[in-house]
Amino acid sequence: MDKPKSHIKKACNLCFSLKKRCVVVLSHQSCERCASLHKKCDFTRIDRKRGPKPKSAITPQIPVEPKIISITPQLPDEVLNSEQKLSGKCTNCRKQKKK
């Protein structure tokens, strides 16, 4: 008669590294492959987590508003008002390009 065999869900370290099926004989403490190769049969491998990392771990959420507010008092008035001047120039440029 055949020996009773057990198929376990996780392969031992050696079978996993060889990408082979791990077959454990119930009467032995090691799988068939480790027993035939006279290797120690360990099941100490820890599975890695699968899937994408959570977004919070990838990019931390930093509030932008306080940074902008802290920078703007340091800028001179010319720089703060330059947006209005630039927007006027841009509309003039657009009119000239259309002609």
PDB file of N, CA and C in Angstrom:
ATOM      1  N   MET A   1       0.827  -1.185   0.000  1.00  0.00           N
ATOM      2  CA  MET A   1       0.000   0.000   0.000  1.00  0.00           C
ATOM      3  C   MET A   1       0.869   1.245   0.000  1.00  0.00           C
ATOM      4  N   ASP A   2       0.302   2.320  -0.503  1.00  0.00           N
ATOM      5  CA  ASP A   2       1.010   3.593  -0.519  1.00  0.00           C
ATOM      6  C   ASP A   2       1.000   4.221   0.871  1.00  0.00           C
ATOM      7  N   LYS A   3       2.030   4.986   1.134  1.00  0.00           N
ATOM      8  CA  LYS A   3       2.091   5.714   2.399  1.00  0.00           C
ATOM      9  C   LYS A   3       1.082   6.859   2.346  1.00  0.00           C
ATOM     10  N   PRO A   4       0.418   7.145   3.458  1.00  0.00           N
ATOM     11  CA  PRO A   4      -0.505   8.284   3.449  1.00  0.00           C
ATOM     12  C   PRO A   4       0.280   9.591   3.304  1.00  0.00           C
ATOM     13  N   LYS A   5      -0.110  10.391   2.290  1.00  0.00           N
ATOM     14  CA  LYS A   5       0.584  11.645   2.019  1.00  0.00           C
ATOM     15  C   LYS A   5      -0.333  12.808   2.325  1.00  0.00           C
ATOM     16  N   SER A   6       0.269  13.882   2.679  1.00  0.00           N
ATOM     17  CA  SER A   6      -0.493  15.079   2.994  1.00  0.00           C
ATOM     18  C   SER A   6       0.001  16.213   2.104  1.00  0.00           C
ATOM     19  N   HIS A   7      -0.933  16.879   1.461  1.00  0.00           N
ATOM     20  CA  HIS A   7      -0.559  18.067   0.688  1.00  0.00           C
ATOM     21  C   HIS A   7      -0.855  19.279   1.556  1.00  0.00           C
ATOM     22  N   ILE A   8       0.183  19.998   1.878  1.00  0.00           N
ATOM     23  CA  ILE A   8       0.013  21.165   2.731  1.00  0.00           C
ATOM     24  C   ILE A   8      -0.148  22.410   1.860  1.00  0.00           C
ATOM     25  N   LYS A   9      -0.742  23.451   2.425  1.00  0.00           N
ATOM     26  CA  LYS A   9      -1.004  24.666   1.656  1.00  0.00           C
ATOM     27  C   LYS A   9       0.275  25.428   1.328  1.00  0.00           C
ATOM     28  N   LYS A  10       1.229  25.441   2.240  1.00  0.00           N
ATOM     29  CA  LYS A  10       2.467  26.176   2.016  1.00  0.00           C
ATOM     30  C   LYS A  10       3.616  25.194   1.864  1.00  0.00           C
ATOM     31  N   ALA A  11       4.464  25.467   0.896  1.00  0.00           N
ATOM     32  CA  ALA A  11       5.620  24.615   0.659  1.00  0.00           C
ATOM     33  C   ALA A  11       6.726  24.950   1.653  1.00  0.00           C
ATOM     34  N   CYS A  12       7.595  23.984   1.875  1.00  0.00           N
ATOM     35  CA  CYS A  12       8.758  24.240   2.729  1.00  0.00           C
ATOM     36  C   CYS A  12       9.692  25.202   1.989  1.00  0.00           C
ATOM     37  N   ASN A  13      10.686  25.699   2.677  1.00  0.00           N
ATOM     38  CA  ASN A  13      11.584  26.695   2.084  1.00  0.00           C
ATOM     39  C   ASN A  13      12.289  26.170   0.837  1.00  0.00           C
ATOM     40  N   LEU A  14      12.749  24.923   0.868  1.00  0.00           N
ATOM     41  CA  LEU A  14      13.465  24.355  -0.274  1.00  0.00           C
ATOM     42  C   LEU A  14      12.533  24.179  -1.473  1.00  0.00           C
ATOM     43  N   CYS A  15      11.376  23.575  -1.264  1.00  0.00           N
ATOM     44  CA  CYS A  15      10.430  23.365  -2.366  1.00  0.00           C
ATOM     45  C   CYS A  15       9.959  24.696  -2.934  1.00  0.00           C
ATOM     46  N   PHE A  16       9.780  25.676  -2.081  1.00  0.00           N
ATOM     47  CA  PHE A  16       9.365  26.997  -2.550  1.00  0.00           C
ATOM     48  C   PHE A  16      10.439  27.616  -3.431  1.00  0.00           C
ATOM     49  N   SER A  17      11.699  27.513  -3.009  1.00  0.00           N
ATOM     50  CA  SER A  17      12.779  28.103  -3.799  1.00  0.00           C
ATOM     51  C   SER A  17      12.965  27.376  -5.130  1.00  0.00           C
ATOM     52  N   LEU A  18      12.658  26.069  -5.161  1.00  0.00           N
ATOM     53  CA  LEU A  18      12.745  25.291  -6.401  1.00  0.00           C
ATOM     54  C   LEU A  18      11.455  25.348  -7.217  1.00  0.00           C
ATOM     55  N   LYS A  19      10.412  25.955  -6.650  1.00  0.00           N
ATOM     56  CA  LYS A  19       9.082  26.046  -7.270  1.00  0.00           C
ATOM     57  C   LYS A  19       8.541  24.653  -7.602  1.00  0.00           C
ATOM     58  N   LYS A  20       8.622  23.768  -6.608  1.00  0.00           N
ATOM     59  CA  LYS A  20       8.136  22.392  -6.752  1.00  0.00           C
ATOM     60  C   LYS A  20       7.066  22.118  -5.709  1.00  0.00           C
ATOM     61  N   ARG A  21       6.222  21.141  -5.984  1.00  0.00           N
ATOM     62  CA  ARG A  21       5.182  20.749  -5.034  1.00  0.00           C
ATOM     63  C   ARG A  21       5.832  20.108  -3.814  1.00  0.00           C
ATOM     64  N   CYS A  22       5.354  20.480  -2.664  1.00  0.00           N
ATOM     65  CA  CYS A  22       5.890  19.967  -1.408  1.00  0.00           C
ATOM     66  C   CYS A  22       4.949  18.876  -0.905  1.00  0.00           C
ATOM     67  N   VAL A  23       5.444  17.639  -0.871  1.00  0.00           N
ATOM     68  CA  VAL A  23       4.635  16.500  -0.434  1.00  0.00           C
ATOM     69  C   VAL A  23       5.216  15.976   0.868  1.00  0.00           C
ATOM     70  N   VAL A  24       4.410  16.057   1.921  1.00  0.00           N
ATOM     71  CA  VAL A  24       4.855  15.622   3.241  1.00  0.00           C
ATOM     72  C   VAL A  24       4.267  14.249   3.527  1.00  0.00           C
ATOM     73  N   VAL A  25       5.116  13.310   3.898  1.00  0.00           N
ATOM     74  CA  VAL A  25       4.669  11.984   4.308  1.00  0.00           C
ATOM     75  C   VAL A  25       4.292  12.089   5.779  1.00  0.00           C
ATOM     76  N   LEU A  26       3.095  11.618   6.119  1.00  0.00           N
ATOM     77  CA  LEU A  26       2.589  11.790   7.478  1.00  0.00           C
ATOM     78  C   LEU A  26       3.477  11.144   8.533  1.00  0.00           C
ATOM     79  N   SER A  27       4.165  10.062   8.180  1.00  0.00           N
ATOM     80  CA  SER A  27       4.993   9.380   9.171  1.00  0.00           C
ATOM     81  C   SER A  27       6.350  10.073   9.387  1.00  0.00           C
ATOM     82  N   HIS A  28       6.687  11.040   8.534  1.00  0.00           N
ATOM     83  CA  HIS A  28       7.961  11.751   8.654  1.00  0.00           C
ATOM     84  C   HIS A  28       7.714  13.222   8.983  1.00  0.00           C
ATOM     85  N   GLN A  29       8.749  13.872   9.453  1.00  0.00           N
ATOM     86  CA  GLN A  29       8.630  15.296   9.772  1.00  0.00           C
ATOM     87  C   GLN A  29       9.053  16.182   8.600  1.00  0.00           C
ATOM     88  N   SER A  30       9.606  15.576   7.562  1.00  0.00           N
ATOM     89  CA  SER A  30      10.051  16.372   6.420  1.00  0.00           C
ATOM     90  C   SER A  30       9.327  15.928   5.153  1.00  0.00           C
ATOM     91  N   CYS A  31       9.401  16.769   4.123  1.00  0.00           N
ATOM     92  CA  CYS A  31       8.766  16.417   2.852  1.00  0.00           C
ATOM     93  C   CYS A  31       9.658  15.423   2.099  1.00  0.00           C
ATOM     94  N   GLU A  32       9.121  14.850   1.039  1.00  0.00           N
ATOM     95  CA  GLU A  32       9.865  13.831   0.289  1.00  0.00           C
ATOM     96  C   GLU A  32      11.153  14.392  -0.313  1.00  0.00           C
ATOM     97  N   ARG A  33      11.097  15.599  -0.840  1.00  0.00           N
ATOM     98  CA  ARG A  33      12.273  16.194  -1.490  1.00  0.00           C
ATOM     99  C   ARG A  33      13.390  16.433  -0.471  1.00  0.00           C
ATOM    100  N   CYS A  34      13.063  17.035   0.660  1.00  0.00           N
ATOM    101  CA  CYS A  34      14.080  17.297   1.689  1.00  0.00           C
ATOM    102  C   CYS A  34      14.653  15.989   2.235  1.00  0.00           C
ATOM    103  N   ALA A  35      13.797  14.980   2.389  1.00  0.00           N
ATOM    104  CA  ALA A  35      14.264  13.684   2.897  1.00  0.00           C
ATOM    105  C   ALA A  35      15.219  13.031   1.902  1.00  0.00           C
ATOM    106  N   SER A  36      14.897  13.096   0.599  1.00  0.00           N
ATOM    107  CA  SER A  36      15.759  12.454  -0.398  1.00  0.00           C
ATOM    108  C   SER A  36      17.080  13.203  -0.571  1.00  0.00           C
ATOM    109  N   LEU A  37      17.065  14.515  -0.347  1.00  0.00           N
ATOM    110  CA  LEU A  37      18.294  15.307  -0.468  1.00  0.00           C
ATOM    111  C   LEU A  37      19.027  15.458   0.861  1.00  0.00           C
ATOM    112  N   HIS A  38      18.485  14.846   1.912  1.00  0.00           N
ATOM    113  CA  HIS A  38      19.057  14.924   3.261  1.00  0.00           C
ATOM    114  C   HIS A  38      19.215  16.385   3.704  1.00  0.00           C
ATOM    115  N   LYS A  39      18.172  17.173   3.458  1.00  0.00           N
ATOM    116  CA  LYS A  39      18.153  18.586   3.853  1.00  0.00           C
ATOM    117  C   LYS A  39      17.175  18.772   4.999  1.00  0.00           C
ATOM    118  N   LYS A  40      17.385  19.824   5.762  1.00  0.00           N
ATOM    119  CA  LYS A  40      16.468  20.154   6.844  1.00  0.00           C
ATOM    120  C   LYS A  40      15.208  20.757   6.227  1.00  0.00           C
ATOM    121  N   CYS A  41      14.060  20.265   6.620  1.00  0.00           N
ATOM    122  CA  CYS A  41      12.787  20.719   6.068  1.00  0.00           C
ATOM    123  C   CYS A  41      12.204  21.797   6.987  1.00  0.00           C
ATOM    124  N   ASP A  42      12.284  23.057   6.548  1.00  0.00           N
ATOM    125  CA  ASP A  42      11.800  24.187   7.343  1.00  0.00           C
ATOM    126  C   ASP A  42      10.581  24.820   6.683  1.00  0.00           C
ATOM    127  N   PHE A  43       9.669  25.277   7.502  1.00  0.00           N
ATOM    128  CA  PHE A  43       8.486  26.004   7.037  1.00  0.00           C
ATOM    129  C   PHE A  43       8.483  27.396   7.673  1.00  0.00           C
ATOM    130  N   THR A  44       9.639  28.057   7.623  1.00  0.00           N
ATOM    131  CA  THR A  44       9.784  29.338   8.317  1.00  0.00           C
ATOM    132  C   THR A  44       9.608  30.546   7.404  1.00  0.00           C
ATOM    133  N   ARG A  45       9.349  30.315   6.127  1.00  0.00           N
ATOM    134  CA  ARG A  45       9.206  31.420   5.177  1.00  0.00           C
ATOM    135  C   ARG A  45       7.982  32.257   5.538  1.00  0.00           C
ATOM    136  N   ILE A  46       8.140  33.581   5.465  1.00  0.00           N
ATOM    137  CA  ILE A  46       7.040  34.504   5.749  1.00  0.00           C
ATOM    138  C   ILE A  46       6.553  35.072   4.423  1.00  0.00           C
ATOM    139  N   ASP A  47       5.251  34.993   4.190  1.00  0.00           N
ATOM    140  CA  ASP A  47       4.687  35.510   2.949  1.00  0.00           C
ATOM    141  C   ASP A  47       4.756  37.025   2.918  1.00  0.00           C
ATOM    142  N   ARG A  48       5.079  37.539   1.736  1.00  0.00           N
ATOM    143  CA  ARG A  48       5.087  38.988   1.554  1.00  0.00           C
ATOM    144  C   ARG A  48       3.676  39.454   1.234  1.00  0.00           C
ATOM    145  N   LYS A  49       3.360  40.673   1.614  1.00  0.00           N
ATOM    146  CA  LYS A  49       2.051  41.223   1.303  1.00  0.00           C
ATOM    147  C   LYS A  49       1.993  41.520  -0.187  1.00  0.00           C
ATOM    148  N   ARG A  50       0.830  41.277  -0.769  1.00  0.00           N
ATOM    149  CA  ARG A  50       0.661  41.489  -2.191  1.00  0.00           C
ATOM    150  C   ARG A  50      -0.230  42.693  -2.440  1.00  0.00           C
ATOM    151  N   GLY A  51      -0.168  43.188  -3.650  1.00  0.00           N
ATOM    152  CA  GLY A  51      -1.034  44.282  -4.051  1.00  0.00           C
ATOM    153  C   GLY A  51      -0.364  45.631  -3.882  1.00  0.00           C
ATOM    154  N   PRO A  52      -1.044  46.664  -4.327  1.00  0.00           N
ATOM    155  CA  PRO A  52      -0.461  48.001  -4.236  1.00  0.00           C
ATOM    156  C   PRO A  52      -0.422  48.503  -2.800  1.00  0.00           C
ATOM    157  N   LYS A  53       0.537  49.342  -2.543  1.00  0.00           N
ATOM    158  CA  LYS A  53       0.657  49.928  -1.214  1.00  0.00           C
ATOM    159  C   LYS A  53      -0.459  50.946  -1.023  1.00  0.00           C
ATOM    160  N   PRO A  54      -0.899  51.135   0.200  1.00  0.00           N
ATOM    161  CA  PRO A  54      -1.916  52.159   0.438  1.00  0.00           C
ATOM    162  C   PRO A  54      -1.385  53.538   0.050  1.00  0.00           C
ATOM    163  N   LYS A  55      -2.258  54.376  -0.487  1.00  0.00           N
ATOM    164  CA  LYS A  55      -1.829  55.697  -0.949  1.00  0.00           C
ATOM    165  C   LYS A  55      -1.269  56.539   0.186  1.00  0.00           C
ATOM    166  N   SER A  56      -1.779  56.359   1.382  1.00  0.00           N
ATOM    167  CA  SER A  56      -1.288  57.145   2.513  1.00  0.00           C
ATOM    168  C   SER A  56       0.172  56.820   2.821  1.00  0.00           C
ATOM    169  N   ALA A  57       0.611  55.596   2.531  1.00  0.00           N
ATOM    170  CA  ALA A  57       1.997  55.217   2.784  1.00  0.00           C
ATOM    171  C   ALA A  57       2.922  55.742   1.688  1.00  0.00           C
ATOM    172  N   ILE A  58       2.395  55.919   0.476  1.00  0.00           N
ATOM    173  CA  ILE A  58       3.217  56.368  -0.644  1.00  0.00           C
ATOM    174  C   ILE A  58       3.441  57.877  -0.576  1.00  0.00           C
ATOM    175  N   THR A  59       2.358  58.647  -0.501  1.00  0.00           N
ATOM    176  CA  THR A  59       2.471  60.101  -0.466  1.00  0.00           C
ATOM    177  C   THR A  59       1.781  60.634   0.778  1.00  0.00           C
ATOM    178  N   PRO A  60       2.536  61.112   1.713  1.00  0.00           N
ATOM    179  CA  PRO A  60       1.902  61.659   2.914  1.00  0.00           C
ATOM    180  C   PRO A  60       1.136  62.935   2.570  1.00  0.00           C
ATOM    181  N   GLN A  61       0.007  63.106   3.209  1.00  0.00           N
ATOM    182  CA  GLN A  61      -0.823  64.276   2.970  1.00  0.00           C
ATOM    183  C   GLN A  61      -0.259  65.460   3.746  1.00  0.00           C
ATOM    184  N   ILE A  62       0.224  66.456   3.019  1.00  0.00           N
ATOM    185  CA  ILE A  62       0.780  67.654   3.634  1.00  0.00           C
ATOM    186  C   ILE A  62      -0.128  68.821   3.277  1.00  0.00           C
ATOM    187  N   PRO A  63      -0.636  69.524   4.268  1.00  0.00           N
ATOM    188  CA  PRO A  63      -1.476  70.676   3.946  1.00  0.00           C
ATOM    189  C   PRO A  63      -0.644  71.762   3.267  1.00  0.00           C
ATOM    190  N   VAL A  64      -1.117  72.242   2.117  1.00  0.00           N
ATOM    191  CA  VAL A  64      -0.370  73.211   1.325  1.00  0.00           C
ATOM    192  C   VAL A  64      -0.653  74.635   1.777  1.00  0.00           C
ATOM    193  N   GLU A  65      -1.871  74.917   2.169  1.00  0.00           N
ATOM    194  CA  GLU A  65      -2.261  76.284   2.513  1.00  0.00           C
ATOM    195  C   GLU A  65      -1.368  76.936   3.562  1.00  0.00           C
ATOM    196  N   PRO A  66      -1.080  76.300   4.688  1.00  0.00           N
ATOM    197  CA  PRO A  66      -0.224  76.963   5.686  1.00  0.00           C
ATOM    198  C   PRO A  66       1.146  77.333   5.129  1.00  0.00           C
ATOM    199  N   LYS A  67       1.693  76.505   4.237  1.00  0.00           N
ATOM    200  CA  LYS A  67       2.996  76.818   3.659  1.00  0.00           C
ATOM    201  C   LYS A  67       2.907  78.084   2.813  1.00  0.00           C
ATOM    202  N   ILE A  68       1.872  78.186   1.989  1.00  0.00           N
ATOM    203  CA  ILE A  68       1.714  79.352   1.121  1.00  0.00           C
ATOM    204  C   ILE A  68       1.522  80.609   1.959  1.00  0.00           C
ATOM    205  N   ILE A  69       0.714  80.513   2.961  1.00  0.00           N
ATOM    206  CA  ILE A  69       0.459  81.665   3.826  1.00  0.00           C
ATOM    207  C   ILE A  69       1.734  82.103   4.535  1.00  0.00           C
ATOM    208  N   SER A  70       2.560  81.159   4.943  1.00  0.00           N
ATOM    209  CA  SER A  70       3.790  81.518   5.645  1.00  0.00           C
ATOM    210  C   SER A  70       4.810  82.150   4.700  1.00  0.00           C
ATOM    211  N   ILE A  71       4.748  81.852   3.410  1.00  0.00           N
ATOM    212  CA  ILE A  71       5.706  82.392   2.449  1.00  0.00           C
ATOM    213  C   ILE A  71       5.278  83.774   1.958  1.00  0.00           C
ATOM    214  N   THR A  72       3.998  83.973   1.714  1.00  0.00           N
ATOM    215  CA  THR A  72       3.524  85.212   1.093  1.00  0.00           C
ATOM    216  C   THR A  72       3.860  86.484   1.863  1.00  0.00           C
ATOM    217  N   PRO A  73       3.849  86.535   3.185  1.00  0.00           N
ATOM    218  CA  PRO A  73       4.217  87.791   3.849  1.00  0.00           C
ATOM    219  C   PRO A  73       5.665  88.199   3.574  1.00  0.00           C
ATOM    220  N   GLN A  74       6.525  87.260   3.225  1.00  0.00           N
ATOM    221  CA  GLN A  74       7.930  87.556   2.987  1.00  0.00           C
ATOM    222  C   GLN A  74       8.164  88.151   1.597  1.00  0.00           C
ATOM    223  N   LEU A  75       7.229  87.976   0.674  1.00  0.00           N
ATOM    224  CA  LEU A  75       7.404  88.449  -0.689  1.00  0.00           C
ATOM    225  C   LEU A  75       7.095  89.942  -0.784  1.00  0.00           C
ATOM    226  N   PRO A  76       7.826  90.670  -1.621  1.00  0.00           N
ATOM    227  CA  PRO A  76       7.529  92.094  -1.797  1.00  0.00           C
ATOM    228  C   PRO A  76       6.217  92.287  -2.555  1.00  0.00           C
ATOM    229  N   ASP A  77       5.640  93.476  -2.424  1.00  0.00           N
ATOM    230  CA  ASP A  77       4.357  93.768  -3.066  1.00  0.00           C
ATOM    231  C   ASP A  77       4.430  93.628  -4.582  1.00  0.00           C
ATOM    232  N   GLU A  78       5.576  93.936  -5.177  1.00  0.00           N
ATOM    233  CA  GLU A  78       5.719  93.833  -6.633  1.00  0.00           C
ATOM    234  C   GLU A  78       5.460  92.411  -7.109  1.00  0.00           C
ATOM    235  N   VAL A  79       5.978  91.460  -6.380  1.00  0.00           N
ATOM    236  CA  VAL A  79       5.812  90.051  -6.754  1.00  0.00           C
ATOM    237  C   VAL A  79       4.369  89.614  -6.538  1.00  0.00           C
ATOM    238  N   LEU A  80       3.767  90.050  -5.444  1.00  0.00           N
ATOM    239  CA  LEU A  80       2.393  89.658  -5.159  1.00  0.00           C
ATOM    240  C   LEU A  80       1.429  90.202  -6.204  1.00  0.00           C
ATOM    241  N   ASN A  81       1.673  91.390  -6.708  1.00  0.00           N
ATOM    242  CA  ASN A  81       0.791  92.010  -7.693  1.00  0.00           C
ATOM    243  C   ASN A  81       1.186  91.677  -9.127  1.00  0.00           C
ATOM    244  N   SER A  82       2.256  90.945  -9.334  1.00  0.00           N
ATOM    245  CA  SER A  82       2.743  90.653 -10.682  1.00  0.00           C
ATOM    246  C   SER A  82       1.770  89.787 -11.468  1.00  0.00           C
ATOM    247  N   GLU A  83       0.952  89.010 -10.816  1.00  0.00           N
ATOM    248  CA  GLU A  83       0.008  88.140 -11.518  1.00  0.00           C
ATOM    249  C   GLU A  83      -0.967  88.976 -12.342  1.00  0.00           C
ATOM    250  N   GLN A  84      -1.419  90.087 -11.787  1.00  0.00           N
ATOM    251  CA  GLN A  84      -2.343  90.954 -12.509  1.00  0.00           C
ATOM    252  C   GLN A  84      -1.649  91.561 -13.724  1.00  0.00           C
ATOM    253  N   LYS A  85      -0.414  91.980 -13.572  1.00  0.00           N
ATOM    254  CA  LYS A  85       0.330  92.566 -14.687  1.00  0.00           C
ATOM    255  C   LYS A  85       0.554  91.533 -15.783  1.00  0.00           C
ATOM    256  N   LEU A  86       0.917  90.317 -15.402  1.00  0.00           N
ATOM    257  CA  LEU A  86       1.161  89.265 -16.379  1.00  0.00           C
ATOM    258  C   LEU A  86      -0.106  88.885 -17.120  1.00  0.00           C
ATOM    259  N   SER A  87      -1.211  88.814 -16.411  1.00  0.00           N
ATOM    260  CA  SER A  87      -2.446  88.412 -17.070  1.00  0.00           C
ATOM    261  C   SER A  87      -2.845  89.445 -18.115  1.00  0.00           C
ATOM    262  N   GLY A  88      -2.592  90.737 -17.862  1.00  0.00           N
ATOM    263  CA  GLY A  88      -2.873  91.774 -18.847  1.00  0.00           C
ATOM    264  C   GLY A  88      -1.980  91.631 -20.065  1.00  0.00           C
ATOM    265  N   LYS A  89      -0.728  91.318 -19.867  1.00  0.00           N
ATOM    266  CA  LYS A  89       0.203  91.139 -20.983  1.00  0.00           C
ATOM    267  C   LYS A  89      -0.183  89.927 -21.813  1.00  0.00           C
ATOM    268  N   CYS A  90      -0.624  88.900 -21.171  1.00  0.00           N
ATOM    269  CA  CYS A  90      -0.991  87.687 -21.902  1.00  0.00           C
ATOM    270  C   CYS A  90      -2.176  87.949 -22.822  1.00  0.00           C
ATOM    271  N   THR A  91      -3.146  88.701 -22.350  1.00  0.00           N
ATOM    272  CA  THR A  91      -4.298  88.992 -23.214  1.00  0.00           C
ATOM    273  C   THR A  91      -3.870  89.855 -24.386  1.00  0.00           C
ATOM    274  N   ASN A  92      -2.919  90.778 -24.179  1.00  0.00           N
ATOM    275  CA  ASN A  92      -2.406  91.585 -25.285  1.00  0.00           C
ATOM    276  C   ASN A  92      -1.677  90.712 -26.292  1.00  0.00           C
ATOM    277  N   CYS A  93      -0.894  89.760 -25.813  1.00  0.00           N
ATOM    278  CA  CYS A  93      -0.168  88.850 -26.704  1.00  0.00           C
ATOM    279  C   CYS A  93      -1.142  88.034 -27.536  1.00  0.00           C
ATOM    280  N   ARG A  94      -2.206  87.574 -26.935  1.00  0.00           N
ATOM    281  CA  ARG A  94      -3.195  86.771 -27.654  1.00  0.00           C
ATOM    282  C   ARG A  94      -3.853  87.584 -28.757  1.00  0.00           C
ATOM    283  N   LYS A  95      -4.156  88.837 -28.457  1.00  0.00           N
ATOM    284  CA  LYS A  95      -4.784  89.704 -29.462  1.00  0.00           C
ATOM    285  C   LYS A  95      -3.839  89.918 -30.636  1.00  0.00           C
ATOM    286  N   GLN A  96      -2.541  90.089 -30.347  1.00  0.00           N
ATOM    287  CA  GLN A  96      -1.569  90.319 -31.416  1.00  0.00           C
ATOM    288  C   GLN A  96      -1.400  89.075 -32.273  1.00  0.00           C
ATOM    289  N   LYS A  97      -1.432  87.897 -31.670  1.00  0.00           N
ATOM    290  CA  LYS A  97      -1.272  86.650 -32.420  1.00  0.00           C
ATOM    291  C   LYS A  97      -2.469  86.388 -33.325  1.00  0.00           C
ATOM    292  N   LYS A  98      -3.660  86.804 -32.906  1.00  0.00           N
ATOM    293  CA  LYS A  98      -4.866  86.588 -33.702  1.00  0.00           C
ATOM    294  C   LYS A  98      -4.872  87.453 -34.960  1.00  0.00           C
ATOM    295  N   LYS A  99      -4.175  88.612 -34.940  1.00  0.00           N
ATOM    296  CA  LYS A  99      -4.179  89.525 -36.094  1.00  0.00           C
ATOM    297  C   LYS A  99      -3.409  88.993 -37.209  1.00  0.00           C
TER     298      LYS A  99
END
